[in-house]
Short mmCIF file of C-alpha atoms in Angstrom, two decimals:
data_model
loop_
_atom_site.label_atom_id
_atom_site.label_comp_id
_atom_site.label_asym_id
_atom_site.label_seq_id
_atom_site.Cartn_x
_atom_site.Cartn_y
_atom_site.Cartn_z
CA MET J 1 4.67 0.09 -40.67
CA LEU J 2 7.26 -2.25 -39.02
CA ASP J 3 5.96 -5.12 -37.27
CA LYS J 4 6.83 -3.52 -33.84
CA PHE J 5 3.52 -2.14 -34.07
CA GLN J 6 0.72 -4.66 -33.09
CA PRO J 7 -2.91 -4.05 -31.78
CA LEU J 8 -2.74 -3.90 -28.07
CA SER J 9 -4.50 -7.00 -27.65
CA VAL J 10 -1.97 -8.76 -29.89
CA LEU J 11 0.63 -7.37 -27.77
CA ILE J 12 -0.56 -8.40 -24.56
CA GLN J 13 -1.49 -12.15 -25.70
CA ASN J 14 1.95 -12.44 -27.06
CA HIS J 15 4.08 -10.67 -24.17
CA VAL J 16 2.37 -11.21 -20.57
CA ASN J 17 1.97 -14.36 -19.17
CA ASP J 18 0.31 -15.30 -16.07
CA GLY J 19 2.36 -15.40 -13.10
CA ASP J 20 4.88 -12.71 -14.53
CA GLN J 21 6.05 -9.71 -12.65
CA ILE J 22 4.65 -6.59 -14.43
CA ALA J 23 5.30 -3.06 -13.97
CA LEU J 24 2.84 -0.51 -15.28
CA GLU J 25 4.43 2.85 -14.52
CA GLY J 26 3.95 6.46 -15.08
CA PHE J 27 4.12 8.82 -12.14
CA THR J 28 0.45 10.35 -12.02
CA HIS J 29 1.09 11.32 -15.64
CA LEU J 30 0.78 8.91 -18.70
CA ILE J 31 -0.30 5.71 -16.60
CA PRO J 32 -1.10 3.02 -19.05
CA PHE J 33 -4.82 2.55 -18.07
CA GLU J 34 -5.77 0.71 -21.57
CA ALA J 35 -3.10 -1.65 -21.45
CA GLY J 36 -4.05 -2.63 -17.90
CA HIS J 37 -7.79 -2.74 -19.18
CA GLU J 38 -6.64 -5.36 -21.90
CA ILE J 39 -4.81 -7.39 -19.19
CA ILE J 40 -8.05 -7.46 -17.47
CA ARG J 41 -10.07 -8.56 -20.64
CA GLN J 42 -7.53 -11.41 -21.08
CA GLY J 43 -7.74 -12.33 -17.60
CA LYS J 44 -3.89 -12.75 -17.01
CA LYS J 45 -3.57 -14.03 -13.60
CA ASP J 46 -1.40 -14.73 -10.68
CA LEU J 47 0.43 -11.57 -11.39
CA THR J 48 2.87 -9.69 -9.30
CA LEU J 49 2.25 -6.23 -10.07
CA ILE J 50 5.30 -3.29 -9.41
CA ARG J 51 4.47 0.22 -9.19
CA MET J 52 5.28 2.95 -7.03
CA THR J 53 1.90 4.41 -6.88
CA PRO J 54 -0.82 1.71 -7.54
CA ASP J 55 -3.47 4.01 -8.67
CA LEU J 56 -6.93 3.14 -9.88
CA ILE J 57 -5.66 0.87 -12.51
CA TYR J 58 -3.80 -1.43 -10.06
CA ASP J 59 -7.41 -1.07 -7.82
CA GLN J 60 -9.13 -2.47 -10.79
CA LEU J 61 -6.39 -5.59 -11.31
CA ILE J 62 -6.69 -6.35 -7.77
CA GLY J 63 -10.38 -6.12 -7.59
CA MET J 64 -10.61 -8.45 -10.60
CA GLY J 65 -8.56 -11.04 -8.71
CA LEU J 66 -5.81 -11.15 -11.08
CA VAL J 67 -3.01 -10.05 -8.71
CA LYS J 68 -1.10 -12.26 -6.04
CA LYS J 69 1.51 -9.69 -4.78
CA VAL J 70 1.80 -5.84 -5.37
CA ILE J 71 5.05 -4.25 -5.06
CA PHE J 72 4.46 -0.60 -4.16
CA SER J 73 5.60 2.42 -2.19
CA TRP J 74 2.14 4.70 -1.69
CA GLY J 75 -1.28 2.80 -2.06
CA GLY J 76 -3.90 5.50 -2.33
CA ASN J 77 -6.23 7.40 -4.29
CA PRO J 78 -4.06 11.03 -4.21
CA GLY J 79 -5.87 13.70 -2.57
CA VAL J 80 -9.11 11.35 -2.25
CA GLY J 81 -8.39 8.56 0.05
CA SER J 82 -7.88 4.85 0.04
CA LEU J 83 -7.82 2.52 -2.75
CA HIS J 84 -10.70 0.25 -1.75
CA ARG J 85 -10.21 -2.87 -3.91
CA LEU J 86 -6.27 -2.75 -2.46
CA ARG J 87 -7.07 -1.92 1.10
CA GLU J 88 -9.79 -4.77 1.21
CA ALA J 89 -7.80 -7.12 -0.15
CA VAL J 90 -4.93 -6.67 2.10
CA GLU J 91 -7.34 -6.35 5.26
CA LYS J 92 -9.90 -9.17 4.45
CA GLY J 93 -8.59 -10.98 1.37
CA ILE J 94 -11.38 -9.94 -0.75
CA PRO J 95 -11.88 -11.12 -3.52
CA THR J 96 -8.32 -12.94 -3.10
CA PRO J 97 -5.47 -12.40 -0.48
CA LEU J 98 -2.75 -9.92 -1.62
CA GLU J 99 0.66 -10.20 -0.62
CA ILE J 100 2.81 -6.77 -0.29
CA GLU J 101 6.04 -5.79 -0.66
CA GLU J 102 6.07 -2.38 0.64
CA HIS J 103 8.90 0.32 0.05
CA SER J 104 9.24 4.35 0.39
CA HIS J 105 9.39 6.32 -2.80
CA ALA J 106 13.07 6.93 -2.63
CA ALA J 107 13.75 3.18 -2.25
CA MET J 108 11.66 2.15 -4.96
CA ALA J 109 12.98 4.57 -7.47
CA CYS J 110 16.61 3.53 -6.35
CA ALA J 111 15.43 -0.24 -6.82
CA TYR J 112 14.42 0.56 -10.59
CA GLN J 113 17.60 2.58 -10.97
CA ALA J 114 19.67 -0.49 -9.86
CA GLY J 115 17.74 -2.82 -12.50
CA ALA J 116 18.63 -0.54 -15.06
CA SER J 117 22.11 -0.50 -14.36
CA GLY J 118 22.48 -4.14 -14.04
CA LEU J 119 23.01 -3.84 -10.34
CA PRO J 120 21.62 -6.59 -7.56
CA PHE J 121 21.10 -3.93 -5.24
CA ALA J 122 20.86 0.20 -4.48
CA VAL J 123 21.69 2.26 -1.52
CA LEU J 124 20.18 5.07 -0.12
CA ARG J 125 20.47 7.43 3.09
CA GLY J 126 17.11 6.73 4.33
CA TYR J 127 14.77 4.21 6.56
CA THR J 128 16.80 4.77 9.53
CA GLY J 129 14.70 4.75 12.59
CA THR J 130 11.74 3.42 10.61
CA ASP J 131 9.56 0.42 11.13
CA LEU J 132 9.39 -0.18 7.36
CA ALA J 133 13.17 -1.49 7.61
CA LYS J 134 12.17 -3.40 10.50
CA GLU J 135 9.28 -5.39 9.35
CA ASN J 136 10.87 -5.94 5.85
CA THR J 137 14.41 -7.40 6.69
CA GLU J 138 14.13 -9.74 3.54
CA TYR J 139 14.74 -6.86 1.15
CA ILE J 140 15.75 -4.02 3.19
CA LYS J 141 19.08 -4.52 4.46
CA TRP J 142 22.27 -2.70 5.68
CA VAL J 143 25.56 -2.20 4.38
CA THR J 144 28.63 -0.25 5.59
CA CYS J 145 30.25 1.84 3.23
CA PRO J 146 33.95 0.69 2.40
CA PHE J 147 35.06 4.37 2.46
CA THR J 148 33.57 6.10 5.41
CA GLY J 149 32.04 3.03 7.59
CA GLU J 150 28.52 4.84 7.57
CA GLN J 151 25.48 2.53 7.41
CA PHE J 152 23.04 2.54 4.66
CA ALA J 153 19.95 0.99 3.79
CA ALA J 154 20.32 -1.53 0.83
CA ILE J 155 17.21 -2.39 -1.49
CA ARG J 156 16.86 -5.47 -3.82
CA SER J 157 16.81 -4.44 -7.50
CA ILE J 158 13.79 -4.47 -9.40
CA LYS J 159 13.76 -6.15 -12.97
CA PRO J 160 10.16 -6.87 -14.37
CA ASP J 161 9.53 -9.49 -16.80
CA VAL J 162 7.52 -6.82 -18.52
CA GLY J 163 7.65 -2.91 -18.29
CA ILE J 164 4.50 -1.15 -19.78
CA ILE J 165 4.57 2.57 -20.24
CA HIS J 166 2.34 4.84 -22.17
CA ALA J 167 3.88 7.69 -24.12
CA GLN J 168 2.70 10.73 -26.06
CA GLN J 169 4.72 9.64 -29.31
CA ALA J 170 6.32 7.10 -31.47
CA ASP J 171 7.87 7.36 -34.88
CA LYS J 172 7.43 4.69 -37.52
CA LYS J 173 10.62 3.07 -36.48
CA GLY J 174 9.49 2.70 -32.99
CA ASN J 175 11.24 5.24 -31.34
CA VAL J 176 9.37 6.52 -28.16
CA LYS J 177 9.19 10.31 -26.97
CA ILE J 178 7.85 11.38 -23.34
CA TRP J 179 7.66 14.78 -21.86
CA GLY J 180 6.10 16.35 -18.86
CA ILE J 181 6.47 14.36 -15.70
CA THR J 182 8.79 11.35 -16.58
CA GLY J 183 8.48 9.57 -13.15
CA VAL J 184 10.51 6.43 -13.45
CA GLN J 185 9.67 5.49 -17.05
CA LYS J 186 13.08 5.64 -18.33
CA GLU J 187 14.00 3.53 -15.35
CA VAL J 188 11.50 0.81 -15.63
CA VAL J 189 12.13 0.48 -19.52
CA TYR J 190 15.79 -0.08 -19.09
CA ALA J 191 15.34 -2.60 -15.88
CA SER J 192 12.65 -4.71 -17.56
CA LYS J 193 13.24 -7.71 -19.81
CA LYS J 194 10.62 -7.17 -22.28
CA VAL J 195 8.89 -3.38 -23.04
CA LEU J 196 5.60 -2.77 -24.36
CA VAL J 197 4.49 0.86 -25.23
CA THR J 198 1.20 2.57 -26.02
CA VAL J 199 1.21 5.79 -27.56
CA GLU J 200 -1.02 8.86 -28.19
CA GLU J 201 -0.06 9.24 -31.66
CA VAL J 202 2.48 7.90 -34.35
CA VAL J 203 4.27 10.75 -35.94
CA ASP J 204 6.66 10.91 -39.41
CA GLU J 205 9.26 12.25 -37.08
CA LEU J 206 9.86 13.10 -33.41
CA ASP J 207 10.99 16.46 -32.52
CA THR J 208 14.01 15.89 -30.39
CA GLN J 209 15.16 19.33 -30.24
CA ASN J 210 12.85 20.21 -27.14
CA GLN J 211 13.32 18.60 -23.62
CA GLY J 212 12.06 15.02 -23.11
CA VAL J 213 12.94 11.57 -22.81
CA VAL J 214 13.41 9.31 -25.94
CA ILE J 215 13.55 5.60 -25.64
CA PRO J 216 15.18 4.25 -28.81
CA HIS J 217 13.48 1.70 -30.73
CA TRP J 218 15.87 -1.24 -30.15
CA LEU J 219 14.88 -1.45 -26.57
CA VAL J 220 11.11 -1.38 -26.97
CA THR J 221 9.36 -4.92 -27.76
CA GLY J 222 6.12 -3.87 -29.12
CA ILE J 223 4.32 -0.61 -29.49
CA ALA J 224 0.45 -0.33 -29.99
CA LEU J 225 -1.40 3.06 -30.64
CA ALA J 226 -3.92 3.71 -27.97
CA PRO J 227 -5.17 7.58 -28.08
CA LYS J 228 -6.70 8.43 -24.51
CA GLY J 229 -4.80 5.34 -23.32
CA ALA J 230 -3.74 7.11 -20.02
CA HIS J 231 -7.44 8.16 -19.21
CA PRO J 232 -8.27 9.10 -16.35
CA SER J 233 -4.61 10.17 -15.86
CA TYR J 234 -3.35 12.39 -18.49
CA ALA J 235 -1.07 12.72 -21.25
CA MET J 236 0.62 16.40 -21.21
CA GLY J 237 0.11 18.26 -24.43
CA TYR J 238 -3.05 16.00 -25.30
CA TYR J 239 -5.61 15.91 -22.43
CA LYS J 240 -5.78 16.80 -18.90
CA ARG J 241 -6.00 14.67 -15.60
CA ASP J 242 -9.62 13.74 -14.94
CA ASN J 243 -9.69 14.65 -11.48
CA SER J 244 -13.49 14.52 -11.28
CA PHE J 245 -13.27 10.69 -12.16
CA TYR J 246 -10.55 9.96 -9.34
CA LYS J 247 -12.86 11.41 -6.98
CA GLN J 248 -15.89 9.48 -8.33
CA TRP J 249 -13.39 6.25 -8.09
CA ASP J 250 -14.11 6.57 -4.25
CA GLU J 251 -17.92 5.74 -4.36
CA ILE J 252 -17.72 3.31 -7.49
CA SER J 253 -14.83 1.26 -5.64
CA ARG J 254 -16.26 1.25 -2.19
CA SER J 255 -17.80 -2.19 -2.49
CA GLN J 256 -16.93 -5.30 -4.35
CA ALA J 257 -20.22 -5.47 -6.04
CA SER J 258 -20.31 -1.93 -7.21
CA PHE J 259 -16.89 -2.19 -8.47
CA GLU J 260 -17.57 -5.22 -10.46
CA GLU J 261 -20.85 -3.64 -11.80
CA TRP J 262 -18.56 -0.64 -13.27
CA MET J 263 -16.35 -2.97 -14.45
CA ASN J 264 -18.43 -4.96 -16.29
CA ALA J 265 -19.96 -1.62 -17.70
CA HIS J 266 -16.93 -0.03 -18.75
CA VAL J 267 -13.91 -2.33 -19.15
CA LEU J 268 -15.14 -5.97 -19.91
CA SER J 269 -17.89 -5.52 -22.30
CA LYS J 270 -15.81 -3.25 -24.76
CA SER J 271 -13.70 -5.39 -27.26
CA LEU J 272 -10.66 -3.96 -28.09
CA LYS J 273 -9.85 -3.85 -31.82
CA ARG J 274 -7.19 -1.25 -32.48
CA VAL J 275 -5.38 -1.73 -35.78
CA LEU J 276 -2.87 0.81 -36.84
CA MET L 1 -14.18 38.12 9.87
CA GLU L 2 -15.38 34.80 10.95
CA TYR L 3 -13.05 31.93 9.81
CA SER L 4 -12.99 28.39 10.42
CA LYS L 5 -10.53 26.10 12.85
CA GLU L 6 -9.14 24.85 9.43
CA GLU L 7 -8.22 27.92 8.04
CA MET L 8 -6.70 29.27 11.23
CA MET L 9 -4.44 25.94 10.88
CA ILE L 10 -3.83 26.46 7.20
CA ILE L 11 -3.11 30.37 7.85
CA THR L 12 -0.67 29.51 10.76
CA ALA L 13 1.26 27.15 8.74
CA SER L 14 1.74 29.10 5.99
CA ARG L 15 2.86 32.18 7.94
CA LEU L 16 5.88 30.08 9.23
CA LEU L 17 7.37 29.69 5.75
CA HIS L 18 9.91 32.40 4.70
CA ASN L 19 10.37 33.66 1.29
CA GLY L 20 13.08 31.87 -0.92
CA GLU L 21 12.99 28.65 1.22
CA VAL L 22 13.20 25.31 -0.92
CA CYS L 23 9.96 23.39 0.32
CA PHE L 24 9.15 19.93 -0.41
CA VAL L 25 5.36 19.57 -0.45
CA GLY L 26 3.02 16.94 0.71
CA ILE L 27 -0.35 16.80 -0.74
CA GLY L 28 -3.52 18.18 1.07
CA LEU L 29 -3.22 20.59 3.97
CA PRO L 30 0.92 20.89 3.22
CA SER L 31 0.09 22.04 -0.29
CA THR L 32 -2.53 24.20 0.46
CA ALA L 33 -0.26 26.27 3.10
CA CYS L 34 2.53 26.25 1.12
CA ASN L 35 0.84 27.79 -2.05
CA LEU L 36 -1.01 30.29 0.19
CA ALA L 37 2.32 31.34 1.66
CA ARG L 38 3.42 31.85 -2.02
CA LEU L 39 0.37 33.55 -2.90
CA THR L 40 1.02 36.05 0.01
CA HIS L 41 4.29 36.71 1.87
CA ALA L 42 6.55 34.16 0.13
CA PRO L 43 6.38 34.85 -3.59
CA ASP L 44 9.64 33.43 -4.32
CA ILE L 45 9.30 30.17 -2.15
CA VAL L 46 10.61 27.19 -4.12
CA LEU L 47 8.06 24.48 -4.17
CA ILE L 48 8.96 20.94 -5.08
CA TYR L 49 6.50 17.79 -5.37
CA GLU L 50 7.73 14.55 -5.39
CA SER L 51 6.83 13.90 -9.04
CA GLY L 52 9.85 15.90 -10.15
CA THR L 53 8.15 19.39 -10.50
CA ILE L 54 10.55 22.16 -9.56
CA ASP L 55 9.87 25.88 -8.47
CA THR L 56 6.07 25.27 -9.41
CA LYS L 57 3.48 27.80 -9.23
CA PRO L 58 -0.02 26.42 -9.80
CA HIS L 59 -2.98 28.63 -9.93
CA ILE L 60 -5.08 26.08 -8.51
CA LEU L 61 -4.33 23.29 -5.94
CA PRO L 62 -3.41 19.72 -7.34
CA LEU L 63 -5.44 16.97 -6.28
CA SER L 64 -2.39 14.49 -6.58
CA ILE L 65 1.48 15.22 -6.38
CA GLY L 66 1.53 14.95 -10.32
CA ASP L 67 -1.32 17.18 -11.78
CA ASP L 68 -0.74 18.64 -14.90
CA ILE L 69 -1.04 22.00 -13.23
CA LEU L 70 2.33 21.42 -11.37
CA ALA L 71 4.17 20.40 -14.50
CA GLU L 72 2.75 23.16 -16.82
CA THR L 73 3.77 25.95 -14.36
CA ALA L 74 7.01 24.35 -13.27
CA SER L 75 10.36 25.77 -13.95
CA THR L 76 11.54 22.57 -15.01
CA VAL L 77 10.41 18.95 -14.33
CA VAL L 78 12.87 15.90 -13.44
CA SER L 79 12.53 12.46 -13.19
CA VAL L 80 11.74 10.70 -9.49
CA PRO L 81 14.95 9.24 -9.15
CA GLU L 82 16.53 12.93 -9.43
CA ILE L 83 14.13 14.54 -7.17
CA PHE L 84 14.96 12.03 -4.21
CA ASN L 85 18.61 11.09 -5.06
CA TYR L 86 19.80 14.73 -6.05
CA TRP L 87 17.49 16.99 -4.40
CA LEU L 88 16.34 15.33 -1.08
CA GLN L 89 19.21 13.05 -0.36
CA GLY L 90 21.51 15.54 -1.90
CA GLY L 91 20.85 18.25 0.84
CA LYS L 92 18.80 20.80 -1.23
CA VAL L 93 15.91 21.07 0.59
CA ASP L 94 15.31 23.68 3.41
CA VAL L 95 11.63 22.46 4.53
CA GLY L 96 9.94 19.46 4.10
CA PHE L 97 6.27 19.94 4.76
CA LEU L 98 4.25 16.74 5.87
CA GLY L 99 0.94 15.42 7.20
CA GLY L 100 -0.03 11.94 8.44
CA ALA L 101 -2.67 9.87 10.30
CA GLN L 102 -0.85 9.58 13.50
CA ILE L 103 1.82 11.25 15.21
CA ASP L 104 3.36 10.75 18.72
CA LYS L 105 4.86 13.32 21.54
CA PHE L 106 8.40 12.81 19.81
CA GLY L 107 6.93 13.81 16.54
CA ASN L 108 7.06 10.39 15.01
CA ILE L 109 4.52 9.89 12.06
CA ASN L 110 2.51 6.85 11.21
CA SER L 111 0.77 6.90 7.39
CA THR L 112 1.24 2.92 7.21
CA VAL L 113 -1.27 1.18 9.53
CA ILE L 114 -3.39 1.57 12.59
CA GLY L 115 -3.15 -1.90 14.42
CA SER L 116 -0.15 -4.33 13.58
CA TYR L 117 1.75 -4.29 10.47
CA LYS L 118 0.77 -7.79 9.55
CA LYS L 119 -2.53 -7.73 10.61
CA PRO L 120 -3.66 -4.14 10.06
CA LYS L 121 -6.99 -2.84 11.57
CA VAL L 122 -6.79 -0.14 9.07
CA ARG L 123 -4.49 -0.18 5.98
CA LEU L 124 -3.34 3.24 5.22
CA PRO L 125 -1.73 4.40 1.93
CA GLY L 126 1.66 3.92 3.06
CA ALA L 127 5.28 5.78 2.97
CA GLY L 128 5.55 7.38 -0.36
CA GLY L 129 7.98 10.00 -0.12
CA ALA L 130 7.65 10.78 3.54
CA PRO L 131 10.53 8.79 5.25
CA GLU L 132 13.20 10.61 3.34
CA ILE L 133 11.35 13.81 3.44
CA ALA L 134 11.44 13.55 7.22
CA SER L 135 15.02 12.18 7.31
CA ASN L 136 16.67 14.60 4.71
CA ALA L 137 14.91 17.85 4.70
CA LYS L 138 16.87 20.29 6.76
CA ARG L 139 13.90 20.95 9.00
CA THR L 140 10.45 19.63 8.77
CA PHE L 141 6.92 20.80 9.41
CA VAL L 142 3.84 18.78 10.14
CA ILE L 143 0.31 19.93 9.90
CA MET L 144 -2.41 17.95 11.29
CA LYS L 145 -5.91 18.19 12.61
CA HIS L 146 -5.99 17.87 16.50
CA ASN L 147 -7.70 14.88 18.19
CA SER L 148 -6.68 12.13 20.64
CA ARG L 149 -6.78 9.34 17.73
CA ALA L 150 -4.31 11.14 15.88
CA PHE L 151 -1.97 12.46 18.41
CA VAL L 152 -1.14 9.46 20.42
CA ASP L 153 1.53 8.61 23.19
CA LYS L 154 3.37 5.93 20.78
CA VAL L 155 2.40 5.66 17.14
CA ASP L 156 1.40 2.27 15.95
CA PHE L 157 4.24 2.27 13.03
CA ILE L 158 6.96 4.60 12.26
CA THR L 159 6.72 5.57 8.75
CA SER L 160 8.62 8.80 9.00
CA ALA L 161 10.96 9.16 11.76
CA GLY L 162 10.89 12.19 14.16
CA TYR L 163 13.04 12.16 17.23
CA LEU L 164 12.22 8.25 17.64
CA SER L 165 12.21 7.55 21.56
CA GLY L 166 13.43 11.31 22.21
CA GLY L 167 16.67 12.96 23.57
CA ASP L 168 19.66 12.65 21.15
CA GLU L 169 18.49 9.39 19.43
CA ARG L 170 17.89 10.74 16.18
CA GLU L 171 21.19 12.39 15.99
CA LYS L 172 23.06 9.34 17.09
CA LEU L 173 21.69 7.56 14.48
CA GLY L 174 23.22 9.95 11.81
CA ILE L 175 19.90 11.18 10.18
CA PRO L 176 20.86 14.15 8.39
CA GLY L 177 17.88 16.67 8.80
CA GLU L 178 17.43 18.15 12.25
CA GLY L 179 13.86 16.62 12.60
CA PRO L 180 10.08 17.99 12.93
CA GLN L 181 10.34 21.87 14.21
CA PHE L 182 6.79 22.45 14.44
CA ILE L 183 3.59 20.51 14.56
CA ILE L 184 0.92 22.88 13.33
CA THR L 185 -2.89 22.03 14.21
CA ASP L 186 -6.37 23.53 14.39
CA MET L 187 -5.78 24.11 18.32
CA GLY L 188 -2.33 25.44 18.30
CA ILE L 189 1.37 24.95 17.41
CA LEU L 190 3.51 22.34 19.45
CA ARG L 191 7.14 22.86 19.42
CA PRO L 192 9.81 20.15 20.53
CA ASN L 193 11.44 20.40 24.06
CA PRO L 194 15.26 21.34 23.30
CA GLU L 195 16.57 18.57 25.73
CA THR L 196 13.81 15.78 25.83
CA LYS L 197 12.43 16.51 22.16
CA GLU L 198 8.73 15.94 23.39
CA PHE L 199 6.40 18.33 21.76
CA GLU L 200 5.10 20.63 23.78
CA LEU L 201 2.02 23.39 23.68
CA THR L 202 3.75 26.67 22.54
CA SER L 203 1.05 28.61 20.80
CA ILE L 204 -2.88 28.44 21.30
CA HIS L 205 -5.31 29.50 18.69
CA PRO L 206 -7.76 32.40 20.02
CA GLY L 207 -10.86 30.98 21.37
CA VAL L 208 -9.42 27.41 22.21
CA SER L 209 -8.77 26.56 26.01
CA ILE L 210 -5.83 24.79 27.49
CA GLN L 211 -7.98 21.82 28.67
CA GLU L 212 -9.51 21.40 25.05
CA VAL L 213 -6.06 21.10 23.57
CA LYS L 214 -5.13 18.55 26.52
CA ASP L 215 -8.47 16.32 25.99
CA ASN L 216 -7.56 16.03 22.32
CA THR L 217 -4.06 15.15 22.74
CA GLY L 218 -3.16 11.26 23.70
CA TRP L 219 -0.29 12.11 26.05
CA ASN L 220 0.06 14.26 29.14
CA LEU L 221 0.68 17.18 26.95
CA LYS L 222 3.07 19.69 28.77
CA ILE L 223 2.30 23.53 28.20
CA SER L 224 5.02 25.72 27.23
CA GLU L 225 5.92 28.54 30.22
CA ASN L 226 5.97 31.21 27.29
CA LEU L 227 2.56 30.04 25.75
CA MET L 228 1.49 32.36 23.28
CA VAL L 229 -1.71 33.29 21.53
CA THR L 230 -1.47 32.68 17.68
CA GLU L 231 -2.19 35.75 15.79
CA GLU L 232 -5.71 35.76 14.25
CA PRO L 233 -5.88 35.17 10.49
CA SER L 234 -5.94 38.37 8.51
CA PHE L 235 -8.81 39.46 5.93
CA GLU L 236 -6.36 39.18 3.17
CA TYR L 237 -5.10 35.79 4.08
CA LEU L 238 -8.78 34.64 4.35
CA GLU L 239 -9.63 36.01 0.85
CA ILE L 240 -6.90 34.55 -0.62
CA LEU L 241 -7.26 31.05 0.62
CA ARG L 242 -10.72 31.03 -0.03
CA ASP L 243 -10.26 32.19 -3.68
CA LEU L 244 -7.68 29.51 -4.11
CA GLN L 245 -9.84 26.61 -2.56
CA LYS L 246 -12.97 27.99 -4.71
CA ARG L 247 -11.04 28.02 -7.99
CA THR L 248 -9.58 24.57 -6.73
CA SER L 249 -12.88 22.97 -6.47
CA ILE L 250 -14.50 24.18 -9.61
CA ALA L 251 -11.63 22.87 -11.63
CA HIS L 252 -11.61 19.31 -9.89
CA SER L 253 -15.43 18.78 -10.45
CA GLN L 254 -14.84 19.48 -14.23
CA SER L 255 -15.09 15.93 -16.40
CA GLN L 256 -12.16 15.49 -18.63
CA LYS L 257 -13.48 12.69 -20.69
#
């Protein structure tokens, strides 16, 4: 096995630093929960977390007090309600105050594309008349089309220090394959300075005949094997989304105390020793 | 057959969708109404969710916009930039179907904060795909439960533009879509006045009084001269809706450890 493959704990230790801008992406599907848990266990702090839909994994990182800022476009528990740890951090500064940089989905997708394309900003036909644009003039600005004279919203590009994704498969060389809902995974990989990947399975050879996204090995900084590494999110072809857990999270996360109790029992106490 | 106010609302909303339309679907009530339409009078409606699933035909309702059931039953799955840029911004969506926490008399929707933005009383999940659905879909429909906390004179925060401050302001700003056409509630249907764009009650559900609707609306609600009474839900629609919700609730309570 080439040295691109490392235990997850080693990858996080070597490549995630306090104060980094980190994007753990995956649009509902393939959310890198296990990588997020390893960041929590290693206590990396002062993080700026980037993600379109923060989801439970960012609720956990925020609730542990490791996050100073979150860049996002929809911060709820889909179909269930609020992300209580995120909400309490914003409303009351519990456990620590949280700065937010807020976008719409379209704007954030475009910001990743601009980052991936080596551009400083992206343009979109949206935001007109909205208060998000009025409140956030620091990173939502207006530009005039040089051809038609129309006004468009301009969004600062996103270029994370570390992009982290979970995927179904890698081959032994470190090429990665994703299928199903591919969200902004490709964009975050292309936009990030360093790329860490966890995978369900390492295979001799990727099947590149069927549809899917293949990320070539030379764009990947490091890979760790992490079966079920997206649970309670899901990995198409491997396991389903645990909607029942997403519903249970509402109760678990409602108070800082019940949240910490759960984290102690299910995340912090587990030592992670995954070796290929 | 007895039915609940929520069933009335969902069935009324589903009836407004036409077969063959391309519909960008929000999670929750919009998703329920759109799938009910697909399972009844509109089998060829094209449902798109913001996770990139196109022409999906789930047999249970998704809990989130990216549930596996949506991907497994879609004609194709595209990336998130593609769904927003090529489909929505590219003008390939007929109807955007939204919900929200607050809506005002000009159909502006708030799903961001109650109170001030910098010091919110209640921090809500935020924009997601809604602002661009509201501006880029050819038409939008809104479905929300009717009460005076949600139906306000002026929203605390405009997450998604309706007709802004009314009249032709939306058009003047060059927003491509026509804007909200219907607000479907558990009490009736509201439609924009063609001139002022203020939402008025155009249809009232059976058993609801005009006073009751007014009491639950935070502005001085005008009643259309041609006020209709909404058609009652049929036995068939109620059965199909209840089956769908039952299957869904069983599926969502199963742990996938």
